[in-house]
Coordinates of C-alpha atoms in Angstrom, one line a residue:
M673 CA 55.5 44.3 -57.2
D674 CA 58.2 43.9 -54.5
D675 CA 56.5 43.8 -51.1
H676 CA 59.7 45.1 -49.5
M677 CA 59.6 48.4 -51.4
M678 CA 57.3 51.3 -51.1
K679 CA 56.5 54.7 -52.6
A680 CA 58.1 57.8 -51.0
V681 CA 58.6 61.4 -51.9
L682 CA 62.3 62.2 -52.3
Y683 CA 64.7 64.8 -53.6
D684 CA 68.3 64.5 -54.8
R685 CA 69.3 68.2 -54.5
Y686 CA 68.2 71.3 -52.7
G687 CA 65.9 73.6 -54.6
G688 CA 62.3 74.6 -55.4
P689 CA 59.3 72.3 -55.2
D690 CA 60.1 70.8 -58.6
V691 CA 63.1 68.8 -57.1
L692 CA 60.5 66.5 -55.4
Y693 CA 59.6 63.3 -57.0
T694 CA 57.9 60.0 -56.1
G695 CA 60.4 57.1 -56.0
R696 CA 60.7 53.7 -54.4
V697 CA 62.7 52.9 -51.3
P698 CA 62.9 49.9 -48.9
R699 CA 59.9 49.6 -46.6
P700 CA 61.2 50.0 -43.0
E701 CA 60.8 47.4 -40.3
P702 CA 59.9 48.4 -36.8
A703 CA 62.6 48.2 -34.2
R704 CA 61.9 47.3 -30.6
G705 CA 59.5 49.9 -29.1
E706 CA 58.4 51.1 -32.6
V707 CA 55.4 50.6 -34.7
L708 CA 55.1 50.4 -38.5
V709 CA 52.3 52.7 -39.7
K710 CA 50.6 52.5 -43.0
V711 CA 50.3 56.2 -43.8
R712 CA 46.9 57.5 -45.0
A713 CA 47.7 61.2 -45.1
F714 CA 50.2 63.9 -44.0
S715 CA 50.3 67.7 -44.1
V716 CA 52.8 70.1 -45.5
N717 CA 54.7 72.2 -42.9
G718 CA 56.7 75.4 -43.4
G719 CA 59.9 74.1 -41.8
E720 CA 60.3 71.3 -44.3
L721 CA 60.0 73.8 -47.2
A722 CA 63.0 75.7 -45.8
V723 CA 65.0 72.5 -45.5
R724 CA 64.1 71.4 -49.0
A725 CA 65.2 74.8 -50.3
G726 CA 68.6 74.3 -48.7
R727 CA 68.3 77.2 -46.2
L728 CA 69.3 75.0 -43.3
R729 CA 71.9 72.9 -45.1
L730 CA 74.4 73.4 -42.3
L731 CA 72.1 71.3 -40.2
S732 CA 70.5 69.0 -42.9
G733 CA 73.8 68.2 -44.6
R734 CA 74.5 67.0 -48.2
T735 CA 73.5 63.4 -48.1
F736 CA 70.9 62.5 -50.6
P737 CA 68.2 61.4 -51.4
K738 CA 66.3 63.2 -48.7
R739 CA 62.8 62.7 -47.6
V740 CA 59.8 65.0 -46.7
G741 CA 56.8 64.7 -44.4
L742 CA 56.8 65.4 -40.6
D743 CA 53.3 64.3 -39.4
F744 CA 50.9 61.5 -40.4
T745 CA 47.7 59.7 -39.9
G746 CA 47.2 56.0 -40.6
E747 CA 46.9 52.5 -39.2
V748 CA 49.3 50.4 -37.3
A749 CA 50.6 47.7 -39.8
A750 CA 52.8 45.9 -37.3
P751 CA 53.9 46.6 -33.8
G752 CA 57.6 46.1 -33.0
A753 CA 58.9 43.9 -30.1
G754 CA 57.8 45.2 -26.7
V755 CA 54.8 47.2 -27.9
T756 CA 51.7 46.1 -26.1
R757 CA 49.6 49.3 -26.2
L758 CA 49.0 49.3 -29.9
A759 CA 48.0 46.4 -32.2
A760 CA 47.7 46.0 -36.0
G761 CA 44.7 47.9 -37.4
D762 CA 44.7 50.6 -34.7
R763 CA 44.0 54.0 -36.2
V764 CA 46.7 56.5 -35.1
W765 CA 48.2 59.9 -35.7
G766 CA 51.7 61.2 -34.9
V767 CA 54.7 63.4 -35.5
L768 CA 58.2 62.2 -36.3
G769 CA 60.6 63.2 -33.5
R770 CA 63.3 65.9 -33.8
T771 CA 66.0 63.2 -34.2
S772 CA 64.0 61.2 -36.8
G773 CA 64.1 63.9 -39.5
F774 CA 61.4 63.8 -42.2
G775 CA 59.9 60.8 -43.9
S776 CA 56.1 60.5 -43.5
A777 CA 55.5 61.3 -47.1
A778 CA 55.5 57.6 -47.9
E779 CA 53.3 54.6 -47.9
Y780 CA 54.8 53.4 -44.5
V781 CA 56.7 54.9 -41.7
T782 CA 58.3 53.6 -38.5
V783 CA 58.0 55.7 -35.3
P784 CA 58.4 55.1 -31.6
A785 CA 55.1 53.9 -30.1
E786 CA 55.3 56.7 -27.5
R787 CA 55.1 59.3 -30.3
V788 CA 51.7 58.2 -31.6
G789 CA 48.2 58.5 -30.3
R790 CA 44.9 56.9 -31.2
L791 CA 42.8 58.7 -33.7
P792 CA 39.5 59.8 -32.3
D793 CA 36.5 57.7 -33.5
G794 CA 34.6 59.3 -36.3
L795 CA 37.5 61.5 -37.4
D796 CA 38.4 61.1 -41.1
P797 CA 42.1 60.3 -41.4
V798 CA 42.6 62.7 -44.2
D799 CA 40.9 65.6 -42.3
A800 CA 42.8 64.5 -39.2
A801 CA 46.2 65.1 -40.9
A802 CA 45.6 68.8 -40.4
L803 CA 45.7 68.4 -36.6
P804 CA 49.0 66.8 -35.3
V805 CA 50.7 70.2 -35.5
A806 CA 48.1 71.5 -33.0
T807 CA 50.0 69.5 -30.2
A808 CA 52.7 72.2 -30.4
V809 CA 50.0 74.9 -30.1
I810 CA 48.5 73.3 -27.0
T811 CA 51.9 73.1 -25.3
A812 CA 52.8 76.7 -26.5
L813 CA 49.7 78.4 -25.2
R814 CA 49.0 76.3 -22.1
D815 CA 52.5 75.4 -20.8
K816 CA 55.1 77.8 -22.4
A817 CA 52.9 81.0 -22.3
G818 CA 50.6 80.0 -19.5
L819 CA 47.6 81.6 -21.2
R820 CA 44.9 82.4 -18.7
P821 CA 41.2 83.2 -19.2
G822 CA 40.6 86.9 -19.9
E823 CA 44.0 87.6 -21.2
R824 CA 44.6 89.2 -24.6
L825 CA 46.1 86.9 -27.2
L826 CA 47.5 88.0 -30.6
V827 CA 47.9 85.3 -33.2
R828 CA 50.2 86.1 -36.2
G829 CA 49.6 83.9 -39.3
A830 CA 46.2 83.1 -38.0
A831 CA 44.9 81.4 -41.1
G832 CA 47.7 78.9 -41.5
G833 CA 48.2 75.4 -40.1
V834 CA 49.5 76.6 -36.8
G835 CA 47.6 79.8 -36.5
N836 CA 44.2 78.4 -37.1
A837 CA 44.7 76.0 -34.2
A838 CA 45.9 78.9 -32.0
V839 CA 42.8 80.9 -32.7
Q840 CA 40.6 78.0 -31.8
L841 CA 42.5 77.0 -28.7
G842 CA 42.9 80.6 -27.6
R843 CA 39.2 81.0 -27.7
A844 CA 38.7 77.7 -25.9
Y845 CA 41.1 78.7 -23.1
G846 CA 39.0 81.9 -22.5
A847 CA 41.3 84.4 -24.1
E848 CA 40.3 87.5 -26.1
V849 CA 41.7 86.6 -29.5
T850 CA 43.0 89.0 -32.1
A851 CA 43.9 87.3 -35.4
L852 CA 46.3 88.8 -38.0
A853 CA 45.8 87.4 -41.5
R854 CA 45.3 88.4 -45.1
A855 CA 42.2 90.3 -46.0
A856 CA 40.8 87.3 -47.9
S857 CA 41.1 85.1 -44.8
L858 CA 39.5 87.4 -42.3
D859 CA 36.1 85.8 -42.4
F860 CA 37.8 82.4 -42.1
V861 CA 39.5 83.3 -38.9
R862 CA 36.4 84.9 -37.5
G863 CA 34.7 81.6 -38.1
L864 CA 37.4 79.9 -36.1
G865 CA 36.5 82.1 -33.1
A866 CA 38.6 85.2 -33.3
H867 CA 37.0 88.1 -31.5
R868 CA 38.9 90.6 -33.8
A869 CA 40.4 89.8 -37.3
V870 CA 42.8 92.3 -38.8
D871 CA 44.5 92.5 -42.2
H872 CA 48.2 92.3 -41.5
R873 CA 49.1 94.3 -44.6
T874 CA 47.1 97.4 -43.9
V875 CA 47.4 97.8 -40.1
R876 CA 50.4 99.3 -38.3
S877 CA 51.5 97.2 -35.4
A878 CA 51.4 100.1 -33.0
E879 CA 47.6 100.3 -33.7
L880 CA 46.9 96.8 -32.5
G881 CA 47.2 97.6 -28.8
R882 CA 48.8 95.6 -26.0
F883 CA 48.7 91.8 -25.5
D884 CA 49.5 89.4 -22.7
V885 CA 50.5 86.7 -25.1
V886 CA 51.7 86.8 -28.7
L887 CA 51.8 83.5 -30.6
D888 CA 53.9 84.0 -33.8
A889 CA 53.5 81.6 -36.7
V890 CA 55.3 83.8 -39.2
G891 CA 58.8 84.1 -37.8
T892 CA 59.7 87.7 -39.1
D893 CA 59.8 91.0 -37.2
L894 CA 59.8 89.4 -33.8
R895 CA 61.2 92.6 -32.2
V896 CA 58.3 94.7 -33.6
F897 CA 55.7 92.4 -32.1
R898 CA 57.6 91.9 -28.8
R899 CA 57.0 95.6 -28.2
L900 CA 53.3 95.0 -28.1
L901 CA 53.6 92.8 -24.9
T902 CA 52.3 94.0 -21.6
P903 CA 54.7 94.0 -18.7
G904 CA 55.1 90.3 -17.9
G905 CA 53.8 89.4 -21.4
R906 CA 54.9 86.3 -23.1
M907 CA 55.7 85.7 -26.8
V908 CA 56.1 82.2 -28.3
A909 CA 57.5 81.8 -31.8
L910 CA 56.4 78.6 -33.6
A911 CA 58.1 79.6 -36.8
F912 CA 61.4 81.1 -38.0
D913 CA 62.3 83.5 -40.7
A914 CA 63.2 81.0 -43.5
K915 CA 65.4 83.6 -45.2
R916 CA 67.3 84.4 -42.1
P917 CA 67.0 81.4 -39.7
A918 CA 70.2 82.1 -37.8
A919 CA 69.1 85.7 -37.0
T920 CA 65.7 84.4 -35.7
F921 CA 67.3 81.8 -33.4
G922 CA 69.9 84.3 -32.2
Y923 CA 67.3 86.9 -31.3
V924 CA 65.1 84.4 -29.4
A925 CA 68.1 83.0 -27.5
A926 CA 69.1 86.5 -26.4
S927 CA 65.5 87.4 -25.4
T928 CA 65.2 84.3 -23.3
V929 CA 68.2 85.4 -21.2
H930 CA 67.5 89.2 -21.1
G931 CA 64.4 91.0 -20.1
H932 CA 61.1 90.2 -18.5
R933 CA 59.1 90.1 -21.7
R934 CA 60.7 87.0 -23.0
V935 CA 60.4 85.4 -26.4
R936 CA 60.4 81.6 -26.4
F937 CA 61.0 79.5 -29.6
F938 CA 59.2 76.2 -29.5
S939 CA 59.2 73.6 -32.3
G940 CA 57.2 70.8 -30.6
D941 CA 58.2 67.3 -29.9
P942 CA 54.9 65.6 -29.0
K943 CA 54.6 62.4 -27.0
R944 CA 51.6 60.1 -26.3
A945 CA 50.1 62.4 -23.6
D946 CA 50.1 65.3 -26.0
F947 CA 48.1 63.3 -28.5
D948 CA 45.7 62.3 -25.7
D949 CA 45.2 66.1 -25.0
L950 CA 44.7 66.7 -28.7
A951 CA 42.0 64.0 -28.9
R952 CA 40.3 65.4 -25.9
H953 CA 40.1 68.9 -27.4
V954 CA 38.6 67.4 -30.6
A955 CA 36.1 65.3 -28.6
E956 CA 35.0 68.4 -26.6
G957 CA 34.5 70.4 -29.8
K958 CA 37.2 72.9 -29.0
L959 CA 39.3 72.1 -32.0
R960 CA 38.3 71.0 -35.5
P961 CA 40.5 70.3 -38.6
A962 CA 40.8 73.0 -41.2
V963 CA 41.8 71.5 -44.6
D964 CA 42.4 73.9 -47.5
T965 CA 43.1 71.4 -50.3
V966 CA 43.9 67.7 -50.5
F967 CA 46.6 66.5 -53.0
P968 CA 47.5 63.0 -54.1
L969 CA 51.0 61.7 -53.1
E970 CA 52.3 62.2 -56.7
E971 CA 51.4 65.9 -56.4
T972 CA 53.3 66.7 -53.2
A973 CA 55.4 69.2 -55.2
A974 CA 52.2 71.1 -56.0
A975 CA 51.3 71.1 -52.3
H976 CA 54.7 72.6 -51.5
R977 CA 54.3 75.2 -54.3
A978 CA 50.9 76.2 -52.9
L979 CA 52.2 76.7 -49.4
E980 CA 55.1 78.8 -50.7
A981 CA 52.6 81.0 -52.7
G982 CA 50.8 82.0 -49.5
G983 CA 47.2 82.4 -48.7
V984 CA 46.5 79.0 -47.2
R985 CA 43.5 78.6 -45.0
G986 CA 44.2 75.8 -42.6
K987 CA 46.4 73.0 -44.0
Y988 CA 47.4 71.5 -47.3
V989 CA 47.0 67.7 -46.8
V990 CA 48.4 64.9 -49.0
R991 CA 46.5 61.7 -49.3
V992 CA 48.8 58.7 -49.5
A993 CA 46.6 55.5 -49.7

């Protein structure tokens, strides 16, 4: 076997999950300031499904093959020149940056050393792959929304990869947490710490009450849920409507400029300090990984299919090595 090649999940055209296949590509080499990571696991994120389906093709372009995978856990295989903080064998987790695109669905990935953190001792790397997305939730609740103890927090999509972390962290920050989820997931979100769990398909939004902060992990009907904010309330959207992405971004942009009850869209671009915060929350018992199902690399398409079907509790994780 050629040591300069590796397995990676690819697709040669936009479409459904079936366009994904496991192929072989050149193994990357770390540039100065980067590390080469041997990937142990990654999770499936909603945004990459929209890209794979071609809904953002004006941004993603028509150059193929394309890659999938945004986050990862693994071990440093080789540090690049100038990297002194990390050494071969260090257990790490990270998220590829906004400018890097996708590509963690592979045996190896290169990433700037500043974009990875050390994996907490005792945390299984497959379970841990459910957590890098929580860096965005920490920043959204703590920094973008300024969530304070005693405030009322509404989490939409509370059972999913983003939402389950928001329920846990909202509780840890001292908020009164209302979780919206499917009926079958209400016990799951209560177990995460939600004070109130509501079936999103049977409740009318007006019946939910008022909230100081709304964290949206769904991306649709932002206007409806913005109306539930108290004066001075804050809404942070961590997802977009995959069928109408331009409309979502346009509405959020307008809301940021006009009105006191602003909607902020935040996609996350974590750095080392964010992973240090994440590790601290895990160590303090405020946040635990929630893994729905683990798939092997060759079944990444099945993981995409499962996420598109709805009903996930936590994260779908793909084991690489």
